[in-house]
CSV table of N, CA and C in Angstrom, one decimal:
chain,number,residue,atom,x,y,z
A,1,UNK,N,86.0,95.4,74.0
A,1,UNK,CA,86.4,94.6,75.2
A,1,UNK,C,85.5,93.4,75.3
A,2,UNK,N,86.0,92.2,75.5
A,2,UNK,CA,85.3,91.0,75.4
A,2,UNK,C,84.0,91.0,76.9
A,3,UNK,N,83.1,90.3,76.5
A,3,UNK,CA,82.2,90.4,77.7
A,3,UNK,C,82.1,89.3,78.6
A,4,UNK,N,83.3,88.9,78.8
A,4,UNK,CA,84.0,88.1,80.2
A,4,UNK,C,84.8,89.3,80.7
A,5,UNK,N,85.6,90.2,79.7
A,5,UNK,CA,86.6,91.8,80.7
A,5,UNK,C,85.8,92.4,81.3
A,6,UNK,N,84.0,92.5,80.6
A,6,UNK,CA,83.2,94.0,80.8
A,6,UNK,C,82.5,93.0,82.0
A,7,UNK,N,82.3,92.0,82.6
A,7,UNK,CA,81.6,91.0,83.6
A,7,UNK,C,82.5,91.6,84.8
A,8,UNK,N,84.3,91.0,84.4
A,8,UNK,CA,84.7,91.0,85.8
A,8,UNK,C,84.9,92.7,85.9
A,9,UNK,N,85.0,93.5,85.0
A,9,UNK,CA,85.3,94.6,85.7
A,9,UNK,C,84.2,95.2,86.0
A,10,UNK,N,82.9,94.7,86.0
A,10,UNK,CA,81.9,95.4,87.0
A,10,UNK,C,81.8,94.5,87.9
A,11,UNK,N,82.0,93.3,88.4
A,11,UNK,CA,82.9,92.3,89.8
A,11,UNK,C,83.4,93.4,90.3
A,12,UNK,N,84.5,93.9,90.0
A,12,UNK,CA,85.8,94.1,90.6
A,12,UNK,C,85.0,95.9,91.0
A,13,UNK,N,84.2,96.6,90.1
A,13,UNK,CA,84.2,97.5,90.6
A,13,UNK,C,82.8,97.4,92.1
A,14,UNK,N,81.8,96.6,92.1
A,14,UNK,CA,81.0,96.0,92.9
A,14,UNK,C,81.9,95.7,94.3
A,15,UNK,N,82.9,95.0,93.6
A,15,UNK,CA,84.1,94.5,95.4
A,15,UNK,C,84.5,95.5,96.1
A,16,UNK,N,85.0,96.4,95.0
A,16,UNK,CA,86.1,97.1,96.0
A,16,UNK,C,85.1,98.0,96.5
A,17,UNK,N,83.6,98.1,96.1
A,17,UNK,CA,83.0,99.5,96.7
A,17,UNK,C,82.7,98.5,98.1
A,18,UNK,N,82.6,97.6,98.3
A,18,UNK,CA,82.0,96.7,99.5
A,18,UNK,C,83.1,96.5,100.2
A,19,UNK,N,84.6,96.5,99.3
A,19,UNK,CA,85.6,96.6,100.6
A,19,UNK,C,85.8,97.8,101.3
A,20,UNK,N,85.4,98.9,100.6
A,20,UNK,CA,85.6,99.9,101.3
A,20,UNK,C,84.6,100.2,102.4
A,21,UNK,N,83.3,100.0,102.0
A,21,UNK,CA,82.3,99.4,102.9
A,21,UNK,C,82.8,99.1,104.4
A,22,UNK,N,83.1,98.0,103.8
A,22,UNK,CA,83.8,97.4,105.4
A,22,UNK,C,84.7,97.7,105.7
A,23,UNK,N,85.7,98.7,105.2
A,23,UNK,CA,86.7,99.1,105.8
A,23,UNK,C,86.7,100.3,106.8
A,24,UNK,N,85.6,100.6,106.1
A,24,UNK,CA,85.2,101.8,106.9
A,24,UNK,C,84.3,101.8,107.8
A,25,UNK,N,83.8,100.8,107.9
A,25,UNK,CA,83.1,100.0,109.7
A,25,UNK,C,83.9,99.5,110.5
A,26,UNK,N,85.0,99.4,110.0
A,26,UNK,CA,86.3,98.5,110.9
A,26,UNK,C,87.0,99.6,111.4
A,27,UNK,N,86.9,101.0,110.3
A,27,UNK,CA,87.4,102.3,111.5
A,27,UNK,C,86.7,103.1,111.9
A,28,UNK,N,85.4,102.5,111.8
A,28,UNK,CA,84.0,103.2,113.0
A,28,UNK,C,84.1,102.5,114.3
A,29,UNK,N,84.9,101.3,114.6
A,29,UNK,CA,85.0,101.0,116.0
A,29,UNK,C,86.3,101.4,116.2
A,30,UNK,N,87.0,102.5,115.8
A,30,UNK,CA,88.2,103.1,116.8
A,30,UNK,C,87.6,104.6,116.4
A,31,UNK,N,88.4,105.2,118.3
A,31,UNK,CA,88.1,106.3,118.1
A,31,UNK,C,88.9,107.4,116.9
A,32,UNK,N,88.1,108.6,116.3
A,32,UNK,CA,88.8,109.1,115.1
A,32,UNK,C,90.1,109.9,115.6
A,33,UNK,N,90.9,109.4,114.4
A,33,UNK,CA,92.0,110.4,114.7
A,33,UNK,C,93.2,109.4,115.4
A,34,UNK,N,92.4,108.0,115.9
A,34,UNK,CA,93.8,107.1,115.8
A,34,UNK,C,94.6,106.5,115.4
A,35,UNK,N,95.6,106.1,115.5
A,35,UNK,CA,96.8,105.5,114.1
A,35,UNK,C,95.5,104.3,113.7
A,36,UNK,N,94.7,103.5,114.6
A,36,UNK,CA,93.6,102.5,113.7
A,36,UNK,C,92.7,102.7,113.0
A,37,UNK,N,92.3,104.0,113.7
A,37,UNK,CA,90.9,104.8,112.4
A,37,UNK,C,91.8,105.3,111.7
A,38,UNK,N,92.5,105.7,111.5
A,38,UNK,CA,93.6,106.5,110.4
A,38,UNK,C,93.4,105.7,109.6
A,39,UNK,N,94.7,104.4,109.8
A,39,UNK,CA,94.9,103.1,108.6
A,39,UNK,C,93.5,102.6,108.3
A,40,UNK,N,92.4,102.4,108.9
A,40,UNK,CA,91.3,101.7,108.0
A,40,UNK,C,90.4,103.0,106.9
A,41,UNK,N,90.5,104.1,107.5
A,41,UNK,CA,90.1,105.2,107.3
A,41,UNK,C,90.3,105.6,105.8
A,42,UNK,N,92.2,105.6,106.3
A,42,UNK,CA,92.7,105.5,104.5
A,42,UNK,C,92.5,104.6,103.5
A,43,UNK,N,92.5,103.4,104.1
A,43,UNK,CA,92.4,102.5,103.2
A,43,UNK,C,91.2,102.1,102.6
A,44,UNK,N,90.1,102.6,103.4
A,44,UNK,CA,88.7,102.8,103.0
A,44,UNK,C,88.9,103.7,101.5
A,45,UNK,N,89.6,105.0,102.2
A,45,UNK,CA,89.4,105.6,100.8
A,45,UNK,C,90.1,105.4,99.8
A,46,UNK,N,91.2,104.8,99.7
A,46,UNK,CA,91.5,104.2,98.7
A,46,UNK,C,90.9,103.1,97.9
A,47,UNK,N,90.2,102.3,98.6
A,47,UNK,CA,89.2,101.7,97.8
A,47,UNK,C,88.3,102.3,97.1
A,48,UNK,N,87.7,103.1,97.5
A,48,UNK,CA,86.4,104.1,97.4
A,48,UNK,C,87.2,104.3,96.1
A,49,UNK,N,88.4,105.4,96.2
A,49,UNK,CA,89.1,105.5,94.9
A,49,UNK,C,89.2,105.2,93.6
A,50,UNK,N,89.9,103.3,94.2
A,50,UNK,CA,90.0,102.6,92.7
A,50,UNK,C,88.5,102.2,92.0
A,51,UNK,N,87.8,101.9,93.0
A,51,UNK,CA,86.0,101.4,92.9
A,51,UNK,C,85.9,103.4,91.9
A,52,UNK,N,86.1,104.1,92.0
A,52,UNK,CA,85.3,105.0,91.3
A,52,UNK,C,86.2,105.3,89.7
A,53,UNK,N,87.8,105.2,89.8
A,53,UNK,CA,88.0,104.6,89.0
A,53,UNK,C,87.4,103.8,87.5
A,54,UNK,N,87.4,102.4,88.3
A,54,UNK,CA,86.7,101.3,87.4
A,54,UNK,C,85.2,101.9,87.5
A,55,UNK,N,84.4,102.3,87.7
A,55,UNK,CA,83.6,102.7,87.5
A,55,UNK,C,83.4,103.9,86.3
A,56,UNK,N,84.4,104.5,86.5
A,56,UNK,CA,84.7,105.3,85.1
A,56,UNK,C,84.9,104.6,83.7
A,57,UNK,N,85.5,103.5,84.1
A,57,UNK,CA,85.8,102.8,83.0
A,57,UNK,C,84.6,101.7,82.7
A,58,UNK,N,83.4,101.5,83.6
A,58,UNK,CA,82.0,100.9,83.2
A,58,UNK,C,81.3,101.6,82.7
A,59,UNK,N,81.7,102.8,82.8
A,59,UNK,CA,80.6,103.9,82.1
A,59,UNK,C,81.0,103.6,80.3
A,60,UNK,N,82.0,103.6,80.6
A,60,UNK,CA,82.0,103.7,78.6
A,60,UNK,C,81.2,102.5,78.0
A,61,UNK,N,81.1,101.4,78.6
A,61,UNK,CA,80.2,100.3,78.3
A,61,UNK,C,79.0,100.5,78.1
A,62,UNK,N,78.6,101.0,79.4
A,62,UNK,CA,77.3,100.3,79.6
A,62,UNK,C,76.3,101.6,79.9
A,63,UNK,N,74.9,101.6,79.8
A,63,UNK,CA,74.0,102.8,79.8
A,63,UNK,C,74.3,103.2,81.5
A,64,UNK,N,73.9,104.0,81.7
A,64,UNK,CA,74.3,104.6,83.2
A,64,UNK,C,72.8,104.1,84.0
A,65,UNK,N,71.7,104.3,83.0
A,65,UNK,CA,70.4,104.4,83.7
A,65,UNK,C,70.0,102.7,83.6
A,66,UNK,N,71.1,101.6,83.2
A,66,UNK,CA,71.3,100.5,83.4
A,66,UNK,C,72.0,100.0,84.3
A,67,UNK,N,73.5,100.6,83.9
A,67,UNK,CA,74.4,99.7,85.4
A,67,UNK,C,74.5,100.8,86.6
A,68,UNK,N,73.9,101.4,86.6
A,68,UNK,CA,73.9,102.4,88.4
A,68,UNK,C,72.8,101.8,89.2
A,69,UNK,N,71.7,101.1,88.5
A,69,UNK,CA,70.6,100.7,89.4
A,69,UNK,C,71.7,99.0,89.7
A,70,UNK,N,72.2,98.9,89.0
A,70,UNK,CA,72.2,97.1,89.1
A,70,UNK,C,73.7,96.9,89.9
A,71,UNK,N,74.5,98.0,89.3
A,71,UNK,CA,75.8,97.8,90.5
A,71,UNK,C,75.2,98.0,92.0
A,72,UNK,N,74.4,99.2,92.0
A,72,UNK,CA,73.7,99.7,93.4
A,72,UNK,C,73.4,98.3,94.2
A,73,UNK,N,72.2,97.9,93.6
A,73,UNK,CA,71.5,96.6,94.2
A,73,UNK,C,73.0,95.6,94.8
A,74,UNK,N,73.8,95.4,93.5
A,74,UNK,CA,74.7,94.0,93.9
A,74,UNK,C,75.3,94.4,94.9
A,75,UNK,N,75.8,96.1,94.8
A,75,UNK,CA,76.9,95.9,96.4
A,75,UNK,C,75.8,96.2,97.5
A,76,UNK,N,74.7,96.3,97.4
A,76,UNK,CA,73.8,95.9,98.4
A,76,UNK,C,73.8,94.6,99.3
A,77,UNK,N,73.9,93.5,97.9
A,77,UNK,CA,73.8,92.2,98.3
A,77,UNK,C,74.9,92.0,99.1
A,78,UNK,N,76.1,92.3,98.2
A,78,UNK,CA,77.1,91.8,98.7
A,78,UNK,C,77.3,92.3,100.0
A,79,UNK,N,77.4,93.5,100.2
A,79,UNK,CA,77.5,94.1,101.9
A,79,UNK,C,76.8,93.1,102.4
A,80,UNK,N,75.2,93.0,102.1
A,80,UNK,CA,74.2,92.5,103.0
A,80,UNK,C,75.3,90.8,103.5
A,81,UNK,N,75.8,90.1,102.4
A,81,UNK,CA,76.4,89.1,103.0
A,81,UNK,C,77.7,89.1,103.9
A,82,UNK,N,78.1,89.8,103.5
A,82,UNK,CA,79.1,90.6,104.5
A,82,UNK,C,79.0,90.8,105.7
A,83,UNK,N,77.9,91.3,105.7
A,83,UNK,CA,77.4,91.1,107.5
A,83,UNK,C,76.5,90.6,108.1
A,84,UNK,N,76.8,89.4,107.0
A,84,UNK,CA,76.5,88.3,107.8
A,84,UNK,C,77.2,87.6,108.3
A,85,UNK,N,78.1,87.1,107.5
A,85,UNK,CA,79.4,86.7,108.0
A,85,UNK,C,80.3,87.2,109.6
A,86,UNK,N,80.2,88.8,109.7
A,86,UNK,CA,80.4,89.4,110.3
A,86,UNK,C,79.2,89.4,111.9
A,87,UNK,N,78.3,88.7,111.5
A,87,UNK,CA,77.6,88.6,112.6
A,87,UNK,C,76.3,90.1,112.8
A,88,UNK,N,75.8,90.1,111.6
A,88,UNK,CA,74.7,90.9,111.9
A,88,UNK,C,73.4,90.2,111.5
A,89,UNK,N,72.7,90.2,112.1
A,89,UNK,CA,71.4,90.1,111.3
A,89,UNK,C,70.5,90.6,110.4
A,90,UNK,N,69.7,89.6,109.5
A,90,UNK,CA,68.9,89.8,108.6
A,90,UNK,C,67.6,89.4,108.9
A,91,UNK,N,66.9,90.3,109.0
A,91,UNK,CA,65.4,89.8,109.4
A,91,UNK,C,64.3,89.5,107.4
A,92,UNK,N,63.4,88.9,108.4
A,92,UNK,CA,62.6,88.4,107.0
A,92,UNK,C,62.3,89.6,105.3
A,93,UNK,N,61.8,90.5,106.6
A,93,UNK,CA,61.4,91.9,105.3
A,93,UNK,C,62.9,92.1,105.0
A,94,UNK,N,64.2,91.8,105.1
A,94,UNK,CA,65.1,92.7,104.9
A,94,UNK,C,65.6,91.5,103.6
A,95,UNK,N,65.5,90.3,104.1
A,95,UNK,CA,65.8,89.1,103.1
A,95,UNK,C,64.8,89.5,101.9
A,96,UNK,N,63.2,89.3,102.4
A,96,UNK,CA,62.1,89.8,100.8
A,96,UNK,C,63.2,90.9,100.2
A,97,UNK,N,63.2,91.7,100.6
A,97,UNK,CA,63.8,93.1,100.0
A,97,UNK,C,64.8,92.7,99.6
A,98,UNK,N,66.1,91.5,99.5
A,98,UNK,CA,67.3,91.5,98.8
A,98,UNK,C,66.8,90.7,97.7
A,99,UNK,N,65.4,89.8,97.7
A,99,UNK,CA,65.3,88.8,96.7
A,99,UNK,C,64.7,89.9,95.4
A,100,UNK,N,63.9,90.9,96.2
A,100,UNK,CA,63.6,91.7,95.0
A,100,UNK,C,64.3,92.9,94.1
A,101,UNK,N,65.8,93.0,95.1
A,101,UNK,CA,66.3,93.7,94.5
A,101,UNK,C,67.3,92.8,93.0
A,102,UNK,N,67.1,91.4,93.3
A,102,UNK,CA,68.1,90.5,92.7
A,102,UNK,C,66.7,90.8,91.0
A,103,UNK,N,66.1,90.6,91.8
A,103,UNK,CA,64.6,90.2,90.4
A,103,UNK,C,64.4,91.9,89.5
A,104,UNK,N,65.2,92.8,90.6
A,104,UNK,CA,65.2,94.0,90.4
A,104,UNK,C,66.6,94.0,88.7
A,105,UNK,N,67.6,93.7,89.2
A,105,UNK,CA,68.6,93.2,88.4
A,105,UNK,C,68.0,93.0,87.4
A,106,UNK,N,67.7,91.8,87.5
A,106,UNK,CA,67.4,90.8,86.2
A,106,UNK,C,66.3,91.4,85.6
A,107,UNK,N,65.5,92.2,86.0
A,107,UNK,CA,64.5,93.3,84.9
A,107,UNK,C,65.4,94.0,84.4
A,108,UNK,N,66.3,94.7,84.9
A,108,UNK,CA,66.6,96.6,84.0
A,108,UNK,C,67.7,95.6,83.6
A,109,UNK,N,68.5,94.5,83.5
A,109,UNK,CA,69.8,94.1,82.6
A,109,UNK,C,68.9,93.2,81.5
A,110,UNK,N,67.4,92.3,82.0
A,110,UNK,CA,67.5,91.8,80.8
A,110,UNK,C,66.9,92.2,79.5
């Protein structure tokens, strides 16, 4: 597999674990068990799903004690921006801590 396929399919497995993420904060504000926590509920898990999926299919690539630290950290990041967007805050130690998990990356991949 070319290593622009093996790039976006750890993208894509990184995304959808962050859509599910937030899908499933979006059915933590309805009460459980309603048709709105239902539909985000499911669709949470369906992402979770395809994300574990493609993740089956990054394992054949790539060392595990390599890409489980470094996907971990990214959908860190990415959540972390995520709610930002969404209107949460990030305080200073919480920013130190995303810069080092980036620097974190860039040690165990390079």
């Amino acid at each position: 597999m070319a290593s622009f396929s093996l790039s976006l399919l750890v993208l894509m497995g990184v995304m959808m674990t962050a859509v599910a993420q937030v899908l499933l904060k979006k059915a933590s504000g309805f009460e459980v068990r309603t048709s709105p926590w239902i539909l985000f509920f499911c669709l949470s898990g369906g992402a979770y799903a395809l994300s574990f999926i493609l993740y089956s299919q990054i394992l054949k690539y790539f060392a595990l004690n390599k890409i489980y630290p470094a996907m971990t950290v990214a959908q860190i990041l990415v959540i972390t921006l995520v709610g930002l967007v969404m209107g949460e805050a990030v305080g200073g130690r919480h920013a130190l801590g995303l810069v080092f998990g980036a620097v974190a990356i860039y040690l165990i991949l390079a």
